[in-house]
CSV table of C-alpha atoms and ligand atoms in Angstrom, one decimal:
chain,number,residue,atom,x,y,z
H,1,UNK,CA,27.7,-8.1,-20.0
H,2,UNK,CA,25.3,-10.8,-20.0
H,3,UNK,CA,23.8,-11.4,-16.6
H,4,UNK,CA,22.1,-14.5,-15.3
H,5,UNK,CA,19.8,-13.3,-12.3
H,6,UNK,CA,18.4,-15.8,-10.1
H,7,UNK,CA,15.0,-14.4,-8.3
H,8,UNK,CA,14.5,-11.6,-10.4
H,9,UNK,CA,10.6,-11.8,-10.0
H,10,UNK,CA,10.9,-11.1,-6.4
H,11,UNK,CA,11.2,-7.9,-4.6
H,12,UNK,CA,14.8,-6.8,-4.8
H,13,UNK,CA,15.7,-8.7,-7.8
H,14,UNK,CA,13.0,-7.1,-9.9
H,15,UNK,CA,14.2,-3.7,-8.7
H,16,UNK,CA,17.5,-5.0,-9.5
H,17,UNK,CA,16.5,-5.6,-13.0
H,18,UNK,CA,14.9,-2.5,-13.6
H,19,UNK,CA,17.9,-0.9,-12.3
H,20,UNK,CA,20.3,-2.4,-14.5
H,21,UNK,CA,18.4,-2.3,-17.8
H,22,UNK,CA,18.2,1.3,-17.2
H,23,UNK,CA,21.4,2.2,-16.4
H,24,UNK,CA,23.3,-0.2,-18.8
H,25,UNK,CA,21.0,-0.5,-21.9
H,26,UNK,CA,23.5,-2.6,-23.7
H,27,UNK,CA,23.6,-5.2,-21.0
H,28,UNK,CA,21.6,-8.4,-21.4
H,29,UNK,CA,19.7,-10.0,-18.5
H,30,UNK,CA,18.0,-13.5,-18.1
H,31,UNK,CA,15.8,-13.6,-15.2
H,32,UNK,CA,15.7,-17.2,-14.0
H,33,UNK,CA,13.1,-17.6,-11.4
H,34,UNK,CA,10.8,-20.5,-10.0
H,35,UNK,CA,7.9,-18.3,-9.3
H,36,UNK,CA,7.0,-19.2,-6.0
H,37,UNK,CA,4.3,-17.4,-4.0
H,38,UNK,CA,7.0,-14.5,-3.9
H,39,UNK,CA,7.7,-14.3,-7.5
H,40,UNK,CA,5.5,-11.8,-9.5
H,41,UNK,CA,5.9,-11.4,-13.2
H,42,UNK,CA,3.9,-8.0,-13.0
H,43,UNK,CA,6.8,-6.6,-11.2
H,44,UNK,CA,8.7,-6.3,-14.7
H,45,UNK,CA,5.6,-5.6,-16.9
H,46,UNK,CA,7.4,-2.9,-18.5
H,47,UNK,CA,10.3,-4.7,-19.5
H,48,UNK,CA,8.4,-7.7,-21.0
H,49,UNK,CA,9.3,-6.2,-24.5
H,50,UNK,CA,12.9,-5.5,-24.4
H,51,UNK,CA,15.1,-7.7,-26.6
H,52,UNK,CA,17.7,-8.0,-23.8
H,53,UNK,CA,15.5,-9.1,-21.2
H,54,UNK,CA,14.1,-12.9,-21.1
H,55,UNK,CA,12.5,-14.7,-18.3
H,56,UNK,CA,12.9,-18.2,-17.7
H,57,UNK,CA,10.7,-20.0,-15.2
H,58,UNK,CA,12.9,-22.6,-13.4
H,59,UNK,CA,14.0,-24.0,-10.0
H,60,UNK,CA,17.8,-22.9,-9.0
H,61,UNK,CA,18.0,-26.7,-7.9
H,62,UNK,CA,17.6,-27.7,-11.7
H,63,UNK,CA,21.2,-28.2,-12.6
H,64,UNK,CA,20.6,-29.5,-16.0
H,65,UNK,CA,18.4,-26.3,-17.1
H,66,UNK,CA,20.9,-24.0,-15.1
H,67,UNK,CA,23.7,-25.3,-17.1
H,68,UNK,CA,22.1,-25.1,-20.4
H,69,UNK,CA,21.3,-21.3,-19.7
H,70,UNK,CA,24.2,-20.3,-18.0
H,71,UNK,CA,27.3,-21.2,-19.9
H,72,UNK,CA,27.6,-18.2,-22.1
H,73,UNK,CA,26.8,-15.6,-19.5
H,74,UNK,CA,29.4,-13.5,-17.8
H,75,UNK,CA,27.8,-13.3,-14.2
H,76,UNK,CA,25.3,-15.1,-12.0
H,77,UNK,CA,23.7,-12.5,-9.6
H,78,UNK,CA,22.0,-14.8,-6.9
H,79,UNK,CA,19.1,-13.4,-5.5
H,80,UNK,CA,16.8,-16.3,-5.3
H,81,UNK,CA,15.9,-17.3,-1.9
H,82,UNK,CA,13.1,-18.3,0.5
H,83,UNK,CA,13.3,-14.8,2.3
H,84,UNK,CA,10.5,-14.5,5.0
H,85,UNK,CA,11.7,-15.2,8.7
H,86,UNK,CA,8.2,-16.1,9.9
H,87,UNK,CA,7.8,-18.9,7.1
H,88,UNK,CA,10.9,-20.2,8.1
H,89,UNK,CA,9.7,-20.5,11.6
H,90,UNK,CA,6.5,-22.3,10.5
H,91,UNK,CA,8.1,-24.5,7.7
H,92,UNK,CA,11.7,-24.7,7.2
H,93,UNK,CA,12.1,-27.4,4.8
H,94,UNK,CA,11.9,-25.0,1.6
H,95,UNK,CA,14.4,-22.8,3.4
H,96,UNK,CA,17.0,-25.7,3.4
H,97,UNK,CA,15.9,-26.8,-0.1
H,98,UNK,CA,16.3,-23.2,-2.0
H,99,UNK,CA,18.7,-21.4,0.0
H,100,UNK,CA,21.4,-24.3,0.8
H,101,UNK,CA,21.0,-27.0,-1.8
H,102,UNK,CA,19.8,-24.6,-4.7
H,103,UNK,CA,23.0,-22.3,-3.9
H,104,UNK,CA,25.0,-25.4,-3.9
H,105,UNK,CA,23.6,-26.3,-7.4
H,106,UNK,CA,24.3,-23.0,-9.0
H,107,UNK,CA,27.7,-23.0,-7.2
H,108,UNK,CA,28.3,-26.5,-9.2
H,109,UNK,CA,27.5,-25.1,-12.5
H,110,UNK,CA,29.6,-21.8,-11.9
H,111,UNK,CA,32.5,-23.9,-11.1
H,112,UNK,CA,32.1,-25.9,-14.2
H,113,UNK,CA,32.3,-22.8,-16.5
H,114,UNK,CA,34.4,-20.6,-14.0
H,115,UNK,CA,31.5,-18.1,-14.0
H,116,UNK,CA,31.8,-14.9,-11.7
H,117,UNK,CA,29.3,-15.2,-9.0
H,118,UNK,CA,27.7,-12.5,-7.0
H,119,UNK,CA,25.8,-13.8,-3.6
H,120,UNK,CA,23.0,-11.9,-2.3
H,121,UNK,CA,22.9,-12.2,1.4
H,122,UNK,CA,21.6,-10.6,4.6
H,123,UNK,CA,22.9,-9.1,7.8
H,124,UNK,CA,20.6,-11.8,9.7
H,125,UNK,CA,23.4,-14.2,9.2
H,126,UNK,CA,25.4,-12.4,12.3
H,127,UNK,CA,22.4,-13.0,14.7
H,128,UNK,CA,21.6,-10.2,16.8
H,129,UNK,CA,23.1,-7.1,18.9
H,130,UNK,CA,21.6,-6.0,22.1
H,131,UNK,CA,19.5,-2.7,22.1
H,132,UNK,CA,22.1,-1.2,24.7
H,133,UNK,CA,25.0,-2.4,22.6
H,134,UNK,CA,26.5,0.5,20.4
H,135,UNK,CA,28.1,-1.9,18.1
H,136,UNK,CA,27.6,-2.9,14.6
H,137,UNK,CA,28.0,-5.8,12.2
H,138,UNK,CA,30.9,-5.7,9.9
H,139,UNK,CA,32.5,-8.1,7.3
H,140,UNK,CA,34.6,-9.5,10.5
H,141,UNK,CA,31.7,-10.1,12.7
H,142,UNK,CA,31.3,-13.9,13.6
H,143,UNK,CA,28.3,-15.9,12.1
H,144,UNK,CA,25.5,-16.6,14.5
H,145,UNK,CA,22.1,-16.9,12.8
H,146,UNK,CA,19.0,-17.3,14.8
H,147,UNK,CA,16.2,-18.4,12.5
H,148,UNK,CA,16.0,-21.4,9.9
H,149,UNK,CA,16.1,-18.6,7.5
H,150,UNK,CA,19.4,-16.7,8.6
H,151,UNK,CA,20.9,-20.5,9.3
H,152,UNK,CA,20.3,-21.3,5.7
H,153,UNK,CA,21.4,-18.1,4.4
H,154,UNK,CA,24.7,-18.3,6.3
H,155,UNK,CA,25.2,-22.0,5.4
H,156,UNK,CA,24.9,-20.6,1.6
H,157,UNK,CA,27.6,-17.7,2.4
H,158,UNK,CA,29.9,-20.4,3.6
H,159,UNK,CA,29.5,-22.6,0.4
H,160,UNK,CA,30.2,-19.4,-1.4
H,161,UNK,CA,33.2,-18.4,0.3
H,162,UNK,CA,34.4,-22.3,0.1
H,163,UNK,CA,34.0,-22.3,-3.5
H,164,UNK,CA,36.5,-19.6,-4.1
H,165,UNK,CA,39.1,-20.9,-1.4
H,166,UNK,CA,38.7,-24.6,-2.6
H,167,UNK,CA,38.2,-24.0,-6.5
H,168,UNK,CA,39.3,-20.4,-7.0
H,169,UNK,CA,35.7,-19.5,-8.1
H,170,UNK,CA,35.6,-15.6,-8.7
H,171,UNK,CA,32.8,-14.5,-6.2
H,172,UNK,CA,31.8,-11.8,-4.2
H,173,UNK,CA,29.1,-11.6,-1.4
H,174,UNK,CA,27.0,-8.6,0.0
H,175,UNK,CA,25.6,-8.8,3.3
H,176,UNK,CA,22.6,-6.0,3.4
H,177,UNK,CA,20.4,-4.9,6.1
H,178,UNK,CA,16.4,-4.6,5.7
H,179,UNK,CA,15.3,-3.4,2.4
H,180,UNK,CA,12.2,-1.4,1.5
H,181,UNK,CA,10.9,0.1,-1.4
H,182,UNK,CA,8.2,-0.6,-4.3
H,183,UNK,CA,7.0,-4.3,-5.2
H,184,UNK,CA,7.9,-5.7,-1.7
H,185,UNK,CA,5.7,-8.5,-1.1
H,186,UNK,CA,2.9,-7.5,1.5
H,187,UNK,CA,3.9,-9.9,4.0
H,188,UNK,CA,7.1,-7.7,5.2
H,189,UNK,CA,6.2,-5.4,7.8
H,190,UNK,CA,6.3,-2.0,5.8
H,191,UNK,CA,4.0,-3.3,2.8
H,192,UNK,CA,1.7,-5.2,5.2
H,193,UNK,CA,1.4,-2.0,7.6
H,194,UNK,CA,0.8,0.1,4.7
H,195,UNK,CA,-1.8,-1.9,3.0
H,196,UNK,CA,-3.5,-2.6,6.2
H,197,UNK,CA,-4.0,0.8,7.0
H,198,UNK,CA,-5.1,1.8,3.4
H,199,UNK,CA,-7.8,-1.0,4.0
H,200,UNK,CA,-8.7,0.5,7.6
H,201,UNK,CA,-7.1,-2.4,9.5
H,202,UNK,CA,-5.0,-2.4,12.4
H,203,UNK,CA,-1.1,-3.2,12.3
H,204,UNK,CA,0.0,-6.1,14.3
H,205,UNK,CA,3.2,-5.3,16.1
H,206,UNK,CA,5.2,-8.0,17.6
H,207,UNK,CA,6.1,-8.3,21.3
H,208,UNK,CA,7.2,-5.0,22.7
H,209,UNK,CA,7.7,-3.1,19.3
H,210,UNK,CA,11.2,-2.4,20.5
H,211,UNK,CA,13.1,-4.7,18.1
H,212,UNK,CA,15.1,-2.6,16.0
H,213,UNK,CA,15.9,-2.6,12.1
H,214,UNK,CA,18.4,-1.0,10.0
H,215,UNK,CA,16.8,0.1,7.0
H,216,UNK,CA,18.1,0.7,3.3
H,217,UNK,CA,16.0,1.7,0.3
H,218,UNK,CA,16.2,-1.1,-2.2
H,219,UNK,CA,17.7,1.4,-5.0
H,220,UNK,CA,20.6,2.1,-2.7
H,221,UNK,CA,21.2,-1.6,-1.9
H,222,UNK,CA,21.0,-2.3,-5.7
H,223,UNK,CA,23.4,0.4,-6.4
H,224,UNK,CA,25.8,-1.2,-3.9
H,225,UNK,CA,25.4,-4.7,-5.6
H,226,UNK,CA,26.1,-2.9,-9.2
H,227,UNK,CA,29.3,-1.2,-7.4
H,228,UNK,CA,30.6,-4.5,-6.2
H,229,UNK,CA,30.0,-6.1,-9.6
H,230,UNK,CA,31.9,-3.7,-11.5
H,231,UNK,CA,34.6,-2.6,-8.8
H,232,UNK,CA,34.7,-5.1,-6.1
H,233,UNK,CA,37.4,-7.3,-5.1
H,234,UNK,CA,37.1,-11.0,-5.9
H,235,UNK,CA,36.8,-13.4,-3.0
H,236,UNK,CA,35.6,-10.4,-0.9
H,237,UNK,CA,32.4,-9.8,1.3
H,238,UNK,CA,30.8,-6.5,1.5
H,239,UNK,CA,28.2,-5.2,4.2
H,240,UNK,CA,25.7,-2.6,2.9
H,241,UNK,CA,23.7,-0.6,4.9
H,242,UNK,CA,22.3,3.1,5.3
H,243,UNK,CA,22.7,3.8,9.0
H,244,UNK,CA,18.9,4.0,9.6
H,245,UNK,CA,18.1,1.9,12.7
H,246,UNK,CA,14.6,2.3,14.1
H,247,UNK,CA,12.6,0.6,16.6
H,248,UNK,CA,9.7,-1.3,15.0
H,249,UNK,CA,7.4,1.1,17.3
H,250,UNK,CA,9.1,4.4,15.7
H,251,UNK,CA,8.9,2.8,12.3
H,252,UNK,CA,5.2,2.2,12.9
H,253,UNK,CA,4.5,5.7,14.1
H,254,UNK,CA,6.2,7.1,11.0
H,255,UNK,CA,3.9,5.3,9.0
H,256,UNK,CA,1.1,6.0,10.8
H,257,UNK,CA,1.8,10.0,11.1
H,258,UNK,CA,2.2,10.0,7.4
H,259,UNK,CA,-1.2,8.3,6.4
H,260,UNK,CA,-3.0,10.2,8.9
H,261,UNK,CA,-3.4,7.7,11.6
H,262,UNK,CA,-3.0,7.4,15.4
H,263,UNK,CA,-1.5,4.8,17.8
H,264,UNK,CA,-4.9,3.3,18.1
H,265,UNK,CA,-4.4,1.6,14.8
H,266,UNK,CA,-1.4,-0.6,16.7
H,267,UNK,CA,-2.3,-3.8,18.0
H,268,UNK,CA,0.5,-5.4,19.8
H,269,UNK,CA,0.6,-9.3,19.0
H,270,UNK,CA,2.5,-12.5,20.4
H,271,UNK,CA,6.3,-12.1,19.6
H,272,UNK,CA,8.0,-14.0,16.6
H,273,UNK,CA,9.9,-17.1,18.1
H,274,UNK,CA,13.5,-16.4,18.3
H,275,UNK,CA,13.0,-12.7,17.4
H,276,UNK,CA,16.2,-10.8,16.8
H,277,UNK,CA,16.3,-7.9,18.9
H,278,UNK,CA,18.7,-5.5,16.9
H,279,UNK,CA,20.4,-5.3,13.7
H,280,UNK,CA,23.0,-2.6,12.7
H,281,UNK,CA,25.3,-2.4,9.6
H,282,UNK,CA,28.7,-0.8,9.2
H,283,UNK,CA,29.2,-0.2,5.6
H,284,UNK,CA,32.4,1.7,5.8
H,285,UNK,CA,34.5,-1.0,3.9
H,286,UNK,CA,32.0,-0.9,0.7
H,287,UNK,CA,31.9,3.2,1.0
H,288,UNK,CA,35.6,3.3,1.2
H,289,UNK,CA,36.5,0.8,-1.6
H,290,UNK,CA,33.7,1.1,-4.1
H,291,UNK,CA,32.9,4.5,-3.9
H,292,UNK,CA,29.2,3.7,-3.1
H,293,UNK,CA,27.4,5.3,-0.6
H,294,UNK,CA,23.3,5.4,0.3
H,295,UNK,CA,21.7,8.4,-1.1
H,296,UNK,CA,18.0,8.1,0.0
H,297,UNK,CA,17.2,9.1,3.4
H,298,UNK,CA,14.9,7.2,5.4
H,299,UNK,CA,12.4,10.0,5.7
H,300,UNK,CA,12.3,10.5,1.7
H,301,UNK,CA,12.6,6.9,1.2
H,302,UNK,CA,9.3,6.0,3.3
H,303,UNK,CA,7.5,8.7,2.1
H,304,UNK,CA,7.9,7.7,-1.5
H,305,UNK,CA,7.2,4.0,-0.7
H,306,UNK,CA,4.0,4.7,1.3
H,307,UNK,CA,3.1,6.7,-1.8
H,308,UNK,CA,3.8,3.9,-4.4
H,309,UNK,CA,1.8,1.5,-2.2
H,310,UNK,CA,-1.3,3.9,-2.1
H,311,UNK,CA,-0.9,4.7,-6.1
H,312,UNK,CA,-0.6,0.8,-7.0
H,313,UNK,CA,-3.3,-0.4,-5.2
H,314,UNK,CA,-4.0,-3.0,-8.2
H,315,UNK,CA,-0.4,-4.5,-7.6
H,316,UNK,CA,-1.1,-5.5,-4.3
H,317,UNK,CA,-4.8,-6.4,-4.6
H,318,UNK,CA,-3.9,-8.8,-7.1
H,319,UNK,CA,-1.5,-10.6,-4.6
H,320,UNK,CA,-4.2,-10.4,-2.1
H,321,UNK,CA,-6.9,-12.0,-4.3
H,322,UNK,CA,-4.3,-14.6,-5.8
H,323,UNK,CA,-4.8,-13.0,-9.4
H,324,UNK,CA,-1.2,-12.3,-9.9
H,325,UNK,CA,-0.5,-16.2,-10.2
H,326,UNK,CA,-2.3,-16.2,-13.5
H,327,UNK,CA,-0.6,-13.2,-15.1
H,328,UNK,CA,1.2,-14.2,-18.4
H,329,UNK,CA,3.8,-12.0,-19.6
H,330,UNK,CA,4.1,-10.9,-23.4
H,331,UNK,CA,7.0,-13.1,-24.0
H,332,UNK,CA,4.6,-16.0,-23.8
H,333,UNK,CA,3.1,-15.1,-27.1
H,334,UNK,CA,4.3,-18.1,-29.4
H,335,UNK,CA,6.1,-15.7,-32.1
H,336,UNK,CA,8.2,-14.0,-29.1
H,337,UNK,CA,11.0,-15.5,-27.3
H,338,UNK,CA,9.4,-18.7,-26.8
H,339,UNK,CA,12.4,-20.7,-26.7
H,340,UNK,CA,13.2,-19.4,-23.6
H,341,UNK,CA,10.2,-20.5,-21.9
H,342,UNK,CA,10.2,-23.7,-19.8
F,401,NAD,P1,11.6,-12.2,-2.4
F,401,NAD,O1,11.0,-13.6,-1.3
F,401,NAD,O2,10.6,-11.1,-2.6
F,401,NAD,O3,12.0,-13.2,-3.8
F,401,NAD,C1,12.6,-14.3,-3.7
F,401,NAD,C2,12.5,-14.5,-5.1
F,401,NAD,O4,13.4,-15.8,-5.4
F,401,NAD,C3,11.0,-15.1,-5.8
F,401,NAD,O5,10.9,-14.5,-6.9
F,401,NAD,C4,10.9,-16.6,-5.9
F,401,NAD,O6,10.1,-16.8,-6.8
F,401,NAD,C5,12.3,-16.6,-6.0
F,401,NAD,N1,12.7,-18.2,-5.8
F,401,NAD,C6,12.7,-18.7,-4.5
F,401,NAD,N2,12.8,-20.1,-4.4
F,401,NAD,C7,13.6,-20.1,-6.0
F,401,NAD,C8,14.2,-21.3,-6.4
F,401,NAD,N3,14.1,-22.5,-5.6
F,401,NAD,N4,14.3,-21.1,-7.5
F,401,NAD,C9,14.2,-20.0,-8.4
F,401,NAD,N5,13.7,-19.1,-7.9
F,401,NAD,C10,13.5,-19.1,-6.4
F,401,NAD,O7,12.8,-11.9,-1.7
F,401,NAD,P2,13.8,-10.4,-1.4
F,401,NAD,O8,13.2,-9.9,-0.4
F,401,NAD,O9,13.8,-9.7,-2.8
F,401,NAD,O10,15.1,-11.0,-1.4
F,401,NAD,C11,16.2,-11.4,-2.2
F,401,NAD,C12,17.2,-11.7,-1.8
F,401,NAD,O11,17.9,-10.6,-0.8
F,401,NAD,C13,17.2,-13.1,-0.9
F,401,NAD,O12,18.5,-13.8,-0.9
F,401,NAD,C14,17.3,-12.4,0.6
F,401,NAD,O13,17.9,-13.5,1.5
F,401,NAD,C15,18.2,-11.5,0.2
F,401,NAD,N6,18.1,-10.2,1.3
F,401,NAD,C16,16.9,-9.6,1.5
F,401,NAD,C17,16.5,-8.7,2.2
F,401,NAD,C18,15.2,-7.9,2.6
F,401,NAD,O14,15.3,-7.2,3.5
F,401,NAD,N7,14.3,-8.3,1.7
F,401,NAD,C19,17.9,-8.1,3.1
F,401,NAD,C20,19.0,-8.5,2.6
F,401,NAD,C21,19.4,-9.6,1.7
F,402,TDX,O1,3.4,-8.4,11.1
F,402,TDX,C1,4.6,-8.1,11.4
F,402,TDX,N1,4.8,-7.4,12.7
F,402,TDX,C2,6.0,-6.9,13.1
F,402,TDX,O2,6.2,-6.6,14.3
F,402,TDX,C3,5.9,-8.3,10.7
F,402,TDX,C4,5.6,-9.0,9.5
F,402,TDX,C5,7.0,-8.1,11.4
F,402,TDX,N2,7.1,-7.3,12.5
F,402,TDX,C6,8.7,-7.3,12.9
F,402,TDX,C7,9.4,-8.3,13.0
F,402,TDX,C8,11.0,-7.8,12.6
F,402,TDX,O3,11.3,-7.1,14.0
F,402,TDX,O4,9.1,-6.0,12.0
F,402,TDX,C9,10.3,-6.3,11.6
F,402,TDX,C10,10.8,-6.6,10.3
F,402,TDX,O5,10.1,-7.8,10.0
F,402,TDX,P1,10.1,-8.6,8.2
F,402,TDX,O6,9.5,-7.3,7.6
F,402,TDX,O7,9.4,-9.7,8.7
F,402,TDX,O8,11.8,-8.5,8.2
F,402,TDX,P2,13.0,-9.2,9.1
F,402,TDX,O9,12.3,-10.4,9.8
F,402,TDX,O10,13.7,-8.2,9.7
F,402,TDX,O11,13.7,-9.7,7.7
F,402,TDX,C11,14.0,-9.1,6.5
F,402,TDX,O12,15.0,-8.5,6.5
F,402,TDX,C12,16.3,-9.0,6.3
F,402,TDX,C13,13.8,-9.7,5.4
F,402,TDX,O13,12.6,-10.6,5.3
F,402,TDX,C14,14.9,-10.9,5.2
F,402,TDX,O14,15.0,-11.5,3.8
F,402,TDX,C15,16.2,-10.1,5.2
F,402,TDX,O15,17.2,-10.9,5.2
């Protein structure tokens, strides 16, 4: 299979490429990424020399370039997005451009060649649940997004579904809960808190700290995407999650305990505007239909993740300093795969 992966230099996309190239060494992958602030080619350093991996710098809104690259691919796996809720509150425009218009551009090219399209989405499109509510989101939950980020993702989900219904494009969608693991940009809560603590700084907890997120290790998410790509039913949506609801305060205490700190390292700060109260995902459909289930417990996953950030200080220090933007992969040598570099 030849995969065209968008956003493969980001957190989940780079873990997905590592997962795919390890599990299916006979597959080939094009990693197409604009390298926004969130894209980091150091995430895939160990795959640079693989003959079946190619990186191409480009925007998903560049229809001509996408058309040129995608036509002999078997599938588009679409991770690329502006992904950080706080940034969408401060400056929504790029979220509209990339998440909505960029997805539209990809869909137009996919339609031209009738290419299988898997769209990576989020549980945030469903809005939020009350703390007291025992309910969960599932595939039938009505869309009710709260932030410019989730509204733009919701819009892209609708477009993907419309291209199936209207043009018969072979699509699938996954809506996943909060991911954590290695290579997550240190603006998101877990890597931000762990790296702050390594540097002896306090952790900024929003509001009352009672907001709940449902956590899944990135490898479990990507195993779910793999299962959908290979066994999912065309036209269907699958919710992916690991039944690991934690309040932000409890999550913070887990990290503090593991790193040998106490509650005095928490600094309560002003709440996020429109802050969703609780997310919870029911993944019964994916588990029943795909034979997939999450296998990494929250306790084990968090332990490994904290250890990873401790062991890979150079990776996140390069982000803090901005040095990661200067990283040049091996492919950029003139004699190696330069035809793929834009
Ligand atoms: P990320 O911000 O770490 O990575 C996004 C990647 O997309 C970056 O490499 C960036 O350079 C690239 N990109 C952005 N705009 C682009 C454009 N216009 N053209 C080409 N590339 C572009 O995000 P992530 O956390 O890895 O999320 C990946 C996907 O998964 C997103 O679609 C997100 O909505 C979804 N998702 C994320 C989570 C989570 O917890 N992080 C949960 C569910 C779903
Ligand atoms: O400094 C912080 N303090 C804090 O209390 C930050 C950055 C976050 N938080 C809270 C806000 C949320 O309730 O922690 C929770 C998690 O925040 P983020 O890491 O920003 O994630 P979230 O807003 O839940 O969204 C994430 O999961 C769903 C991803 O960023 C999205 O791309 C994905 O769709």
